Every structure is written in structure tokens, then in C-alpha cells.
């Protein structure tokens, strides 16, 4: 099923993101993760495409397991840095052979030292070029990334939204945001997107803060702003993993409840392959979620 049709049939779409196991781990470890996530009845599960290359081959394999063994809609990520047309065709053939209907079309991060060479080598400079190719050459559904606080390479969120418009005009059916902690930034971004004629559904990417070291890395990579309420939590509990986990889940729950009452199109939980945390979040909104199952 095309994910754009799930957005049409539900008030709010709940989805999860997982990543392939690291190189030395067996693919079997992902079964435990999907087994646990399946009970939470997500509308779809997305599978990332490894920046380093080592886990890339597993993206389609895992997206296929989700779709064909668990009967949950899947979204296979793909990045276009240094991607040739031959490799893209091979990827799309594999996707079709595995009955996967949706691709998350991304550019990928540029490695600091070789960015110019990589961009010159790439047939597809921006994610919007990848979206255009997939839409022209297949019947697949296509998602794209967006950034409530602006992409870090772009000088302003306004410029970034203008570029995002190209991605949507080229055929992106829906968007998923980078993680954010300040919900007001998401609302401002949505207003700006709508003003620029971007009317496709936008899912809000939520990452529960459960590990101080990991979250500092995520914050520095994403540039997400940290509201004072969250800074206090991080400062107070950074050396108490159990307390930080509890507080992080409570913070993410509050974000989700606020977004749902605002009328967000979707919530996309970055699970970090930790289904127990995702389970707590979903349990925290169980009664609210029942009201979302109805058609728009
Ligand atoms: P683009 O949309 O191409 O944008 C990149 C930059 O170029 C932006 O600053 C944009 O404003 C600018 N730009 C775009 N079009 C134009 C234009 N026509 N002219 C001038 N400038 C332009 N990375 C992975 O490696 N694997 C993953 O699985 C993965 N999954 C992700 C999932 C989500 C939901 C998100 C939000 C990000 C994900 N990423 C992933 C990270 C992503 O690859 C990086 O953030 C990357 O730096 C940008 O990717 P993009 O698709 O947004 O690129």
C-alpha cells in the first residue's frame, strides 16, 4: 500500500524508524526488534540506509521482512550521494521484487573531506533529483526529509523550505521531519511550509531522550534546539540512566500529546531499535490513540 493512502485514511499516522544491525551482528537480531514493535500496531516502519555503506544491503532485506513476514507497510530509505543510475535501477528492481511500495528518498550527509568530489560524481545532487527519477520511472510512493529548524547547510529555514518545495513539486508524497525538541518550532515550520504551498502530510520525528551521551551527539549532528526544560532534565539526570530514561519518555510523551492535540498528520518515532521505550510511549497515549483510528 502506498503510505500516502494511509495518510488519507487516518487522522494521525503512527510510524517507527529502525536501523539495520551493525556489520558484525546477525540480521536475526532485528527480528526481536520487529517482533516487539509489531504488537504496537504501527501504520508503517521505516528502515534507514547506512551512511557508511556496510549495512546498506540490509535495508531492502529488512523492509521486505517487515512487509512480507509481518504484513506491516514498510518504507525503505535510500541516499543518493555517489549513486549512479545503474545502482539506482538495481535498487528499484530489488524493491519491486520484494513487493515494497515506498521509498524514503534522501541525499545523505556529505563526508567533510570529500564533499565536492562526491557531489560531482553523483548523478543526483539533491534528494529532489532522486524523487524525480523514482516518480518518473516507477509507481512507488516516495517520502522526503524536512527540517523544522532548517537544514544545517542552509543559511535560513526560509531558504530550506524553498528547496523543500522543489522536492514536493518533484513528487514527494509525504515528509518526515528531523528530530526536534521544541514543538513550537515545528508549528512555525508547518505555517511556513503551507505558506509556500507545501500541502503534503508531514510526520513529526520524535526521539525520546534516554541516554545522555547519545543525545548530545544527536543534538550536535542535527542542530536541534534544546528548550530550557529539557536542558534541566539533561543536567539533572545525565549520571542517572534510569531517571534520565523516565524523564526522557515523559518529555517525549508530552511532545506527542501536544502535537496530537494540534492535529499533526503523523508521529514518527525514532526507536533506536529499543522497542521497550517505544512501547512505553505508545502505552502513554493508548486512549488518545483510539480516537485517531477513525477516518479524517
Ligand atoms: P536535500 O533535500 O537534498 O537537502 C540537502 C541540502 O541541500 C539542504 O540544505 C537543502 O536546503 C539544500 N538543497 C536542496 N535542494 C536544493 C537546490 N535545488 N538548490 C540548492 N540547495 C538545495 N541519512 C542517511 O544517510 N540514511 C538514512 O537512512 C537517513 N534517514 C533520514 C530520515 C529522516 C526523516 C531525516 C530527516 C534525515 C535522514 N537522513 C538519513 C539524514 C539526511 O540524509 C541528511 O540530513 C542530509 O544532510 C540531507 O538529506 P536530504 O534528503 O534532506 O537532502
mmCIF file of C-alpha atoms and ligand atoms in Angstrom:
data_model
loop_
_atom_site.group_PDB
_atom_site.id
_atom_site.type_symbol
_atom_site.label_atom_id
_atom_site.label_comp_id
_atom_site.label_asym_id
_atom_site.label_seq_id
_atom_site.Cartn_x
_atom_site.Cartn_y
_atom_site.Cartn_z
ATOM 1 C CA UNK A 1 0.000 0.000 0.000
ATOM 2 C CA UNK A 2 1.185 3.492 -0.716
ATOM 3 C CA UNK A 3 1.887 5.381 2.500
ATOM 4 C CA UNK A 4 0.164 8.458 1.046
ATOM 5 C CA UNK A 5 -3.061 6.429 1.142
ATOM 6 C CA UNK A 6 -2.518 5.596 4.818
ATOM 7 C CA UNK A 7 -2.313 9.338 5.465
ATOM 8 C CA UNK A 8 -5.608 9.759 3.614
ATOM 9 C CA UNK A 9 -7.369 7.127 5.711
ATOM 10 C CA UNK A 10 -6.191 8.036 9.226
ATOM 11 C CA UNK A 11 -6.418 11.129 11.366
ATOM 12 C CA UNK A 12 -2.847 10.617 12.523
ATOM 13 C CA UNK A 13 -0.383 8.060 11.196
ATOM 14 C CA UNK A 14 1.908 6.412 13.760
ATOM 15 C CA UNK A 15 5.195 5.082 12.387
ATOM 16 C CA UNK A 16 8.553 3.841 13.674
ATOM 17 C CA UNK A 17 12.091 4.003 12.368
ATOM 18 C CA UNK A 18 14.635 1.227 12.820
ATOM 19 C CA UNK A 19 18.171 0.725 11.531
ATOM 20 C CA UNK A 20 19.869 -2.433 10.228
ATOM 21 C CA UNK A 21 22.093 -4.274 12.736
ATOM 22 C CA UNK A 22 25.768 -3.299 12.652
ATOM 23 C CA UNK A 23 28.109 -5.210 10.345
ATOM 24 C CA UNK A 24 29.165 -7.891 12.805
ATOM 25 C CA UNK A 25 25.687 -8.585 14.162
ATOM 26 C CA UNK A 26 23.434 -11.147 12.582
ATOM 27 C CA UNK A 27 20.342 -9.898 10.766
ATOM 28 C CA UNK A 28 18.376 -12.182 13.095
ATOM 29 C CA UNK A 29 18.713 -9.600 15.905
ATOM 30 C CA UNK A 30 16.314 -7.366 14.005
ATOM 31 C CA UNK A 31 13.574 -9.980 14.325
ATOM 32 C CA UNK A 32 13.371 -9.367 18.073
ATOM 33 C CA UNK A 33 13.011 -5.645 17.450
ATOM 34 C CA UNK A 34 10.302 -6.027 14.807
ATOM 35 C CA UNK A 35 8.530 -8.703 16.888
ATOM 36 C CA UNK A 36 8.241 -6.265 19.775
ATOM 37 C CA UNK A 37 7.262 -3.294 17.574
ATOM 38 C CA UNK A 38 4.604 -5.273 15.709
ATOM 39 C CA UNK A 39 2.432 -5.509 18.851
ATOM 40 C CA UNK A 40 2.297 -1.698 18.936
ATOM 41 C CA UNK A 41 0.468 -1.750 15.597
ATOM 42 C CA UNK A 42 2.402 0.906 13.691
ATOM 43 C CA UNK A 43 0.969 2.126 10.381
ATOM 44 C CA UNK A 44 4.396 1.660 8.820
ATOM 45 C CA UNK A 45 8.014 1.028 9.785
ATOM 46 C CA UNK A 46 10.921 2.699 8.011
ATOM 47 C CA UNK A 47 14.421 1.219 7.657
ATOM 48 C CA UNK A 48 17.437 3.514 7.381
ATOM 49 C CA UNK A 49 20.153 3.303 4.741
ATOM 50 C CA UNK A 50 23.604 3.226 6.353
ATOM 51 C CA UNK A 51 25.805 6.235 5.739
ATOM 52 C CA UNK A 52 28.964 4.136 5.941
ATOM 53 C CA UNK A 53 27.887 1.553 3.385
ATOM 54 C CA UNK A 54 28.327 -1.582 5.474
ATOM 55 C CA UNK A 55 24.662 -2.010 6.374
ATOM 56 C CA UNK A 56 23.177 -0.741 3.098
ATOM 57 C CA UNK A 57 22.466 -4.143 1.618
ATOM 58 C CA UNK A 58 20.329 -4.954 4.613
ATOM 59 C CA UNK A 59 17.850 -2.096 4.136
ATOM 60 C CA UNK A 60 15.796 -3.847 1.465
ATOM 61 C CA UNK A 61 16.100 -7.218 3.211
ATOM 62 C CA UNK A 62 14.663 -5.806 6.442
ATOM 63 C CA UNK A 63 11.998 -3.712 4.697
ATOM 64 C CA UNK A 64 10.966 -6.913 2.921
ATOM 65 C CA UNK A 65 10.735 -8.859 6.198
ATOM 66 C CA UNK A 66 8.526 -6.113 7.661
ATOM 67 C CA UNK A 67 6.262 -6.171 4.613
ATOM 68 C CA UNK A 68 6.149 -9.845 3.698
ATOM 69 C CA UNK A 69 6.573 -11.634 7.042
ATOM 70 C CA UNK A 70 4.923 -9.191 9.431
ATOM 71 C CA UNK A 71 2.420 -7.680 6.970
ATOM 72 C CA UNK A 72 3.252 -4.160 8.094
ATOM 73 C CA UNK A 73 3.798 -1.477 5.454
ATOM 74 C CA UNK A 74 7.485 -0.642 5.100
ATOM 75 C CA UNK A 75 9.471 2.343 3.915
ATOM 76 C CA UNK A 76 12.998 1.633 2.585
ATOM 77 C CA UNK A 77 15.400 4.584 2.882
ATOM 78 C CA UNK A 78 17.846 5.355 0.079
ATOM 79 C CA UNK A 79 20.513 8.074 -0.197
ATOM 80 C CA UNK A 80 21.761 9.491 -3.493
ATOM 81 C CA UNK A 81 25.297 10.658 -2.708
ATOM 82 C CA UNK A 82 27.573 8.947 -5.224
ATOM 83 C CA UNK A 83 24.637 6.955 -6.555
ATOM 84 C CA UNK A 84 24.833 6.005 -10.235
ATOM 85 C CA UNK A 85 21.811 5.383 -12.440
ATOM 86 C CA UNK A 86 22.747 1.688 -12.756
ATOM 87 C CA UNK A 87 22.828 1.247 -8.989
ATOM 88 C CA UNK A 88 19.589 3.150 -8.599
ATOM 89 C CA UNK A 89 17.897 0.933 -11.211
ATOM 90 C CA UNK A 90 19.175 -2.173 -9.417
ATOM 91 C CA UNK A 91 17.841 -0.841 -6.095
ATOM 92 C CA UNK A 92 14.411 -0.114 -7.585
ATOM 93 C CA UNK A 93 14.286 -3.588 -9.179
ATOM 94 C CA UNK A 94 15.047 -5.179 -5.804
ATOM 95 C CA UNK A 95 12.405 -3.023 -4.140
ATOM 96 C CA UNK A 96 9.803 -4.126 -6.679
ATOM 97 C CA UNK A 97 10.881 -7.780 -6.493
ATOM 98 C CA UNK A 98 10.318 -7.643 -2.734
ATOM 99 C CA UNK A 99 6.877 -6.080 -3.007
ATOM 100 C CA UNK A 100 7.996 -2.929 -1.178
ATOM 101 C CA UNK A 101 5.849 0.049 -2.210
ATOM 102 C CA UNK A 102 7.531 3.051 -0.607
ATOM 103 C CA UNK A 103 10.968 4.697 -0.642
ATOM 104 C CA UNK A 104 12.304 7.483 1.561
ATOM 105 C CA UNK A 105 14.390 9.492 -0.914
ATOM 106 C CA UNK A 106 17.332 11.221 0.769
ATOM 107 C CA UNK A 107 20.558 12.871 -0.189
ATOM 108 C CA UNK A 108 22.661 11.610 2.741
ATOM 109 C CA UNK A 109 25.285 13.521 4.686
ATOM 110 C CA UNK A 110 28.404 14.703 2.898
ATOM 111 C CA UNK A 111 31.647 13.381 4.399
ATOM 112 C CA UNK A 112 33.562 16.533 5.435
ATOM 113 C CA UNK A 113 36.714 15.981 3.368
ATOM 114 C CA UNK A 114 35.369 14.696 0.045
ATOM 115 C CA UNK A 115 32.062 16.515 -0.332
ATOM 116 C CA UNK A 116 32.909 18.332 -3.586
ATOM 117 C CA UNK A 117 34.182 15.190 -5.315
ATOM 118 C CA UNK A 118 31.229 13.196 -4.141
ATOM 119 C CA UNK A 119 28.738 15.764 -5.382
ATOM 120 C CA UNK A 120 30.476 15.940 -8.764
ATOM 121 C CA UNK A 121 30.494 12.166 -9.004
ATOM 122 C CA UNK A 122 26.840 11.868 -8.061
ATOM 123 C CA UNK A 123 24.178 11.751 -10.774
ATOM 124 C CA UNK A 124 21.714 13.132 -8.235
ATOM 125 C CA UNK A 125 22.838 16.218 -6.335
ATOM 126 C CA UNK A 126 19.794 16.683 -4.158
ATOM 127 C CA UNK A 127 17.112 14.426 -2.764
ATOM 128 C CA UNK A 128 14.664 16.201 -5.088
ATOM 129 C CA UNK A 129 16.604 14.765 -8.092
ATOM 130 C CA UNK A 130 16.162 11.290 -6.629
ATOM 131 C CA UNK A 131 12.456 11.903 -6.013
ATOM 132 C CA UNK A 132 12.040 12.993 -9.631
ATOM 133 C CA UNK A 133 13.785 9.898 -11.006
ATOM 134 C CA UNK A 134 11.778 7.479 -8.856
ATOM 135 C CA UNK A 135 8.479 9.179 -9.645
ATOM 136 C CA UNK A 136 9.228 9.235 -13.387
ATOM 137 C CA UNK A 137 10.404 5.642 -13.557
ATOM 138 C CA UNK A 138 8.200 3.729 -11.111
ATOM 139 C CA UNK A 139 4.853 3.645 -9.349
ATOM 140 C CA UNK A 140 6.453 3.712 -5.925
ATOM 141 C CA UNK A 141 5.364 6.027 -3.142
ATOM 142 C CA UNK A 142 8.083 8.498 -2.117
ATOM 143 C CA UNK A 143 8.775 10.258 1.169
ATOM 144 C CA UNK A 144 11.251 13.060 1.810
ATOM 145 C CA UNK A 145 13.064 14.596 4.783
ATOM 146 C CA UNK A 146 12.377 18.048 6.177
ATOM 147 C CA UNK A 147 13.847 20.199 8.922
ATOM 148 C CA UNK A 148 11.668 22.294 11.283
ATOM 149 C CA UNK A 149 14.723 24.364 12.274
ATOM 150 C CA UNK A 150 16.270 24.381 8.786
ATOM 151 C CA UNK A 151 18.888 22.005 7.366
ATOM 152 C CA UNK A 152 22.335 22.792 8.777
ATOM 153 C CA UNK A 153 23.832 23.543 5.334
ATOM 154 C CA UNK A 154 21.170 26.096 4.524
ATOM 155 C CA UNK A 155 21.528 29.693 5.696
ATOM 156 C CA UNK A 156 17.896 30.054 6.771
ATOM 157 C CA UNK A 157 14.835 27.939 7.345
ATOM 158 C CA UNK A 158 13.076 30.086 4.686
ATOM 159 C CA UNK A 159 15.648 29.088 2.029
ATOM 160 C CA UNK A 160 15.426 25.481 3.122
ATOM 161 C CA UNK A 161 11.645 25.494 2.732
ATOM 162 C CA UNK A 162 12.033 26.936 -0.788
ATOM 163 C CA UNK A 163 14.286 23.993 -1.616
ATOM 164 C CA UNK A 164 11.817 21.639 0.052
ATOM 165 C CA UNK A 165 9.163 22.935 -2.321
ATOM 166 C CA UNK A 166 11.217 21.548 -5.241
ATOM 167 C CA UNK A 167 11.223 18.109 -3.576
ATOM 168 C CA UNK A 168 7.450 18.227 -3.177
ATOM 169 C CA UNK A 169 6.899 19.573 -6.704
ATOM 170 C CA UNK A 170 9.035 16.691 -7.992
ATOM 171 C CA UNK A 171 6.583 14.243 -6.422
ATOM 172 C CA UNK A 172 7.330 13.618 -2.720
ATOM 173 C CA UNK A 173 4.046 12.258 -1.342
ATOM 174 C CA UNK A 174 4.765 12.961 2.314
ATOM 175 C CA UNK A 175 7.514 14.336 4.556
ATOM 176 C CA UNK A 176 9.109 13.220 7.805
ATOM 177 C CA UNK A 177 10.902 15.736 9.999
ATOM 178 C CA UNK A 178 14.249 15.516 11.623
ATOM 179 C CA UNK A 179 14.027 15.100 15.395
ATOM 180 C CA UNK A 180 13.125 18.255 17.306
ATOM 181 C CA UNK A 181 12.502 19.047 20.965
ATOM 182 C CA UNK A 182 10.822 22.427 20.693
ATOM 183 C CA UNK A 183 7.312 21.771 19.440
ATOM 184 C CA UNK A 184 6.688 25.461 18.663
ATOM 185 C CA UNK A 185 9.472 25.305 16.065
ATOM 186 C CA UNK A 186 7.525 22.553 14.333
ATOM 187 C CA UNK A 187 4.332 24.646 14.292
ATOM 188 C CA UNK A 188 6.198 27.650 12.849
ATOM 189 C CA UNK A 189 7.760 25.413 10.205
ATOM 190 C CA UNK A 190 4.371 23.986 9.220
ATOM 191 C CA UNK A 191 2.941 27.504 8.834
ATOM 192 C CA UNK A 192 5.878 28.450 6.625
ATOM 193 C CA UNK A 193 5.560 25.275 4.562
ATOM 194 C CA UNK A 194 1.853 25.857 3.968
ATOM 195 C CA UNK A 195 2.538 29.497 3.030
ATOM 196 C CA UNK A 196 4.970 28.149 0.431
ATOM 197 C CA UNK A 197 2.311 25.844 -0.995
ATOM 198 C CA UNK A 198 3.593 22.636 0.629
ATOM 199 C CA UNK A 199 0.443 20.710 1.418
ATOM 200 C CA UNK A 200 1.590 17.074 1.612
ATOM 201 C CA UNK A 201 1.293 15.324 5.011
ATOM 202 C CA UNK A 202 4.161 15.944 7.436
ATOM 203 C CA UNK A 203 5.040 13.446 10.164
ATOM 204 C CA UNK A 204 6.785 14.798 13.241
ATOM 205 C CA UNK A 205 10.014 12.931 14.089
ATOM 206 C CA UNK A 206 10.258 12.271 17.814
ATOM 207 C CA UNK A 207 13.295 10.885 19.568
ATOM 208 C CA UNK A 208 12.944 10.103 23.289
ATOM 209 C CA UNK A 209 15.993 11.241 25.248
ATOM 210 C CA UNK A 210 17.127 8.184 27.172
ATOM 211 C CA UNK A 211 20.895 8.274 27.038
ATOM 212 C CA UNK A 212 22.884 11.441 27.772
ATOM 213 C CA UNK A 213 25.875 10.645 25.547
ATOM 214 C CA UNK A 214 23.789 9.593 22.579
ATOM 215 C CA UNK A 215 21.543 12.616 22.800
ATOM 216 C CA UNK A 216 24.467 15.085 22.918
ATOM 217 C CA UNK A 217 25.682 13.501 19.680
ATOM 218 C CA UNK A 218 22.226 13.732 18.115
ATOM 219 C CA UNK A 219 21.876 17.366 19.160
ATOM 220 C CA UNK A 220 25.234 18.315 17.683
ATOM 221 C CA UNK A 221 24.523 16.408 14.454
ATOM 222 C CA UNK A 222 21.023 17.763 13.974
ATOM 223 C CA UNK A 223 21.442 21.247 15.440
ATOM 224 C CA UNK A 224 18.076 20.798 17.180
ATOM 225 C CA UNK A 225 17.481 23.487 19.770
ATOM 226 C CA UNK A 226 17.083 22.344 23.350
ATOM 227 C CA UNK A 227 14.371 24.101 25.384
ATOM 228 C CA UNK A 228 15.380 25.028 28.925
ATOM 229 C CA UNK A 229 13.017 22.416 30.345
ATOM 230 C CA UNK A 230 14.919 19.669 28.514
ATOM 231 C CA UNK A 231 18.346 21.166 29.398
ATOM 232 C CA UNK A 232 17.386 20.954 33.062
ATOM 233 C CA UNK A 233 16.422 17.301 32.677
ATOM 234 C CA UNK A 234 19.706 16.519 30.896
ATOM 235 C CA UNK A 235 21.781 18.357 33.512
ATOM 236 C CA UNK A 236 19.962 16.863 36.465
ATOM 237 C CA UNK A 237 19.862 13.229 35.362
ATOM 238 C CA UNK A 238 22.801 12.777 32.991
ATOM 239 C CA UNK A 239 24.526 10.468 35.507
ATOM 240 C CA UNK A 240 21.415 8.553 36.466
ATOM 241 C CA UNK A 241 20.419 6.443 33.446
ATOM 242 C CA UNK A 242 17.181 5.104 34.969
ATOM 243 C CA UNK A 243 15.965 8.594 35.948
ATOM 244 C CA UNK A 244 17.007 10.069 32.593
ATOM 245 C CA UNK A 245 15.107 7.345 30.762
ATOM 246 C CA UNK A 246 11.973 8.002 32.815
ATOM 247 C CA UNK A 247 12.211 11.771 32.337
ATOM 248 C CA UNK A 248 13.048 11.405 28.625
ATOM 249 C CA UNK A 249 9.995 9.249 27.994
ATOM 250 C CA UNK A 250 7.817 11.738 29.909
ATOM 251 C CA UNK A 251 9.211 14.631 27.819
ATOM 252 C CA UNK A 252 8.599 12.822 24.515
ATOM 253 C CA UNK A 253 5.092 11.833 25.664
ATOM 254 C CA UNK A 254 4.298 15.470 26.374
ATOM 255 C CA UNK A 255 5.586 16.459 22.929
ATOM 256 C CA UNK A 256 3.437 13.797 21.256
ATOM 257 C CA UNK A 257 0.296 14.737 23.188
ATOM 258 C CA UNK A 258 0.774 18.383 22.260
ATOM 259 C CA UNK A 259 1.308 17.500 18.576
ATOM 260 C CA UNK A 260 -1.747 15.249 18.529
ATOM 261 C CA UNK A 261 -3.990 17.874 20.046
ATOM 262 C CA UNK A 262 -2.657 20.378 17.489
ATOM 263 C CA UNK A 263 -3.702 17.935 14.732
ATOM 264 C CA UNK A 264 -0.374 16.671 13.371
ATOM 265 C CA UNK A 265 -0.554 14.372 10.308
ATOM 266 C CA UNK A 266 1.776 11.783 11.769
ATOM 267 C CA UNK A 267 4.151 10.867 14.581
ATOM 268 C CA UNK A 268 7.340 9.090 13.514
ATOM 269 C CA UNK A 269 9.236 7.621 16.464
ATOM 270 C CA UNK A 270 12.988 7.175 16.117
ATOM 271 C CA UNK A 271 13.094 3.909 18.049
ATOM 272 C CA UNK A 272 16.904 3.487 18.037
ATOM 273 C CA UNK A 273 15.989 -0.243 17.919
ATOM 274 C CA UNK A 274 14.778 -0.021 21.522
ATOM 275 C CA UNK A 275 11.196 -1.261 21.357
ATOM 276 C CA UNK A 276 10.724 -1.156 25.131
ATOM 277 C CA UNK A 277 10.979 2.637 25.073
ATOM 278 C CA UNK A 278 8.662 2.874 22.105
ATOM 279 C CA UNK A 279 6.203 0.619 23.935
ATOM 280 C CA UNK A 280 6.132 2.985 26.934
ATOM 281 C CA UNK A 281 5.458 5.974 24.669
ATOM 282 C CA UNK A 282 2.638 4.194 22.873
ATOM 283 C CA UNK A 283 1.156 2.995 26.171
ATOM 284 C CA UNK A 284 1.196 6.583 27.434
ATOM 285 C CA UNK A 285 -1.092 7.643 24.590
ATOM 286 C CA UNK A 286 -3.228 4.493 24.344
ATOM 287 C CA UNK A 287 -6.620 6.143 24.968
ATOM 288 C CA UNK A 288 -5.751 9.127 22.793
ATOM 289 C CA UNK A 289 -4.636 6.766 20.043
ATOM 290 C CA UNK A 290 -8.030 5.064 19.930
ATOM 291 C CA UNK A 291 -9.530 8.369 18.838
ATOM 292 C CA UNK A 292 -7.052 8.568 15.930
ATOM 293 C CA UNK A 293 -8.076 5.349 14.229
ATOM 294 C CA UNK A 294 -11.121 6.917 12.627
ATOM 295 C CA UNK A 295 -11.025 8.387 9.138
ATOM 296 C CA UNK A 296 -10.336 12.096 8.697
HETATM 297 P P1 LIG B 1 18.235 17.549 0.403
HETATM 298 O O1 LIG B 1 16.763 17.658 0.401
HETATM 299 O O2 LIG B 1 18.918 17.315 -0.902
HETATM 300 O O3 LIG B 1 18.812 18.855 1.085
HETATM 301 C C1 LIG B 1 20.199 18.973 1.402
HETATM 302 C C2 LIG B 1 20.597 20.444 1.439
HETATM 303 O O4 LIG B 1 20.574 20.969 0.117
HETATM 304 C C3 LIG B 1 19.640 21.325 2.243
HETATM 305 O O5 LIG B 1 20.388 22.307 2.905
HETATM 306 C C4 LIG B 1 18.735 21.939 1.186
HETATM 307 O O6 LIG B 1 18.180 23.185 1.590
HETATM 308 C C5 LIG B 1 19.696 22.088 0.018
HETATM 309 N N1 LIG B 1 19.023 21.998 -1.290
HETATM 310 C C6 LIG B 1 18.094 21.109 -1.665
HETATM 311 N N2 LIG B 1 17.726 21.308 -2.943
HETATM 312 C C7 LIG B 1 18.451 22.369 -3.394
HETATM 313 C C8 LIG B 1 18.538 23.057 -4.629
HETATM 314 N N3 LIG B 1 17.806 22.687 -5.699
HETATM 315 N N4 LIG B 1 19.407 24.082 -4.733
HETATM 316 C C9 LIG B 1 20.183 24.467 -3.675
HETATM 317 N N5 LIG B 1 20.139 23.836 -2.476
HETATM 318 C C10 LIG B 1 19.288 22.805 -2.333
HETATM 319 N N6 LIG B 1 20.784 9.802 6.197
HETATM 320 C C11 LIG B 1 21.270 8.597 5.809
HETATM 321 O O7 LIG B 1 22.458 8.501 5.438
HETATM 322 N N7 LIG B 1 20.485 7.455 5.836
HETATM 323 C C12 LIG B 1 19.180 7.495 6.217
HETATM 324 O O8 LIG B 1 18.502 6.467 6.227
HETATM 325 C C13 LIG B 1 18.628 8.757 6.632
HETATM 326 N N8 LIG B 1 17.331 8.861 7.017
HETATM 327 C C14 LIG B 1 16.809 10.096 7.350
HETATM 328 C C15 LIG B 1 15.457 10.195 7.699
HETATM 329 C C16 LIG B 1 14.904 11.429 8.048
HETATM 330 C C17 LIG B 1 13.446 11.521 8.437
HETATM 331 C C18 LIG B 1 15.724 12.599 8.055
HETATM 332 C C19 LIG B 1 15.154 13.930 8.456
HETATM 333 C C20 LIG B 1 17.062 12.505 7.703
HETATM 334 C C21 LIG B 1 17.626 11.268 7.340
HETATM 335 N N9 LIG B 1 18.967 11.137 6.964
HETATM 336 C C22 LIG B 1 19.491 9.909 6.587
HETATM 337 C C23 LIG B 1 19.871 12.305 7.010
HETATM 338 C C24 LIG B 1 19.921 13.091 5.661
HETATM 339 O O9 LIG B 1 20.489 12.267 4.673
HETATM 340 C C25 LIG B 1 20.752 14.351 5.897
HETATM 341 O O10 LIG B 1 20.075 15.229 6.743
HETATM 342 C C26 LIG B 1 21.263 15.081 4.656
HETATM 343 O O11 LIG B 1 22.241 16.046 5.064
HETATM 344 C C27 LIG B 1 20.207 15.825 3.859
HETATM 345 O O12 LIG B 1 19.355 14.950 3.260
HETATM 346 P P2 LIG B 1 18.034 15.490 2.486
HETATM 347 O O13 LIG B 1 17.409 14.308 1.882
HETATM 348 O O14 LIG B 1 17.228 16.335 3.373
HETATM 349 O O15 LIG B 1 18.748 16.393 1.360
#
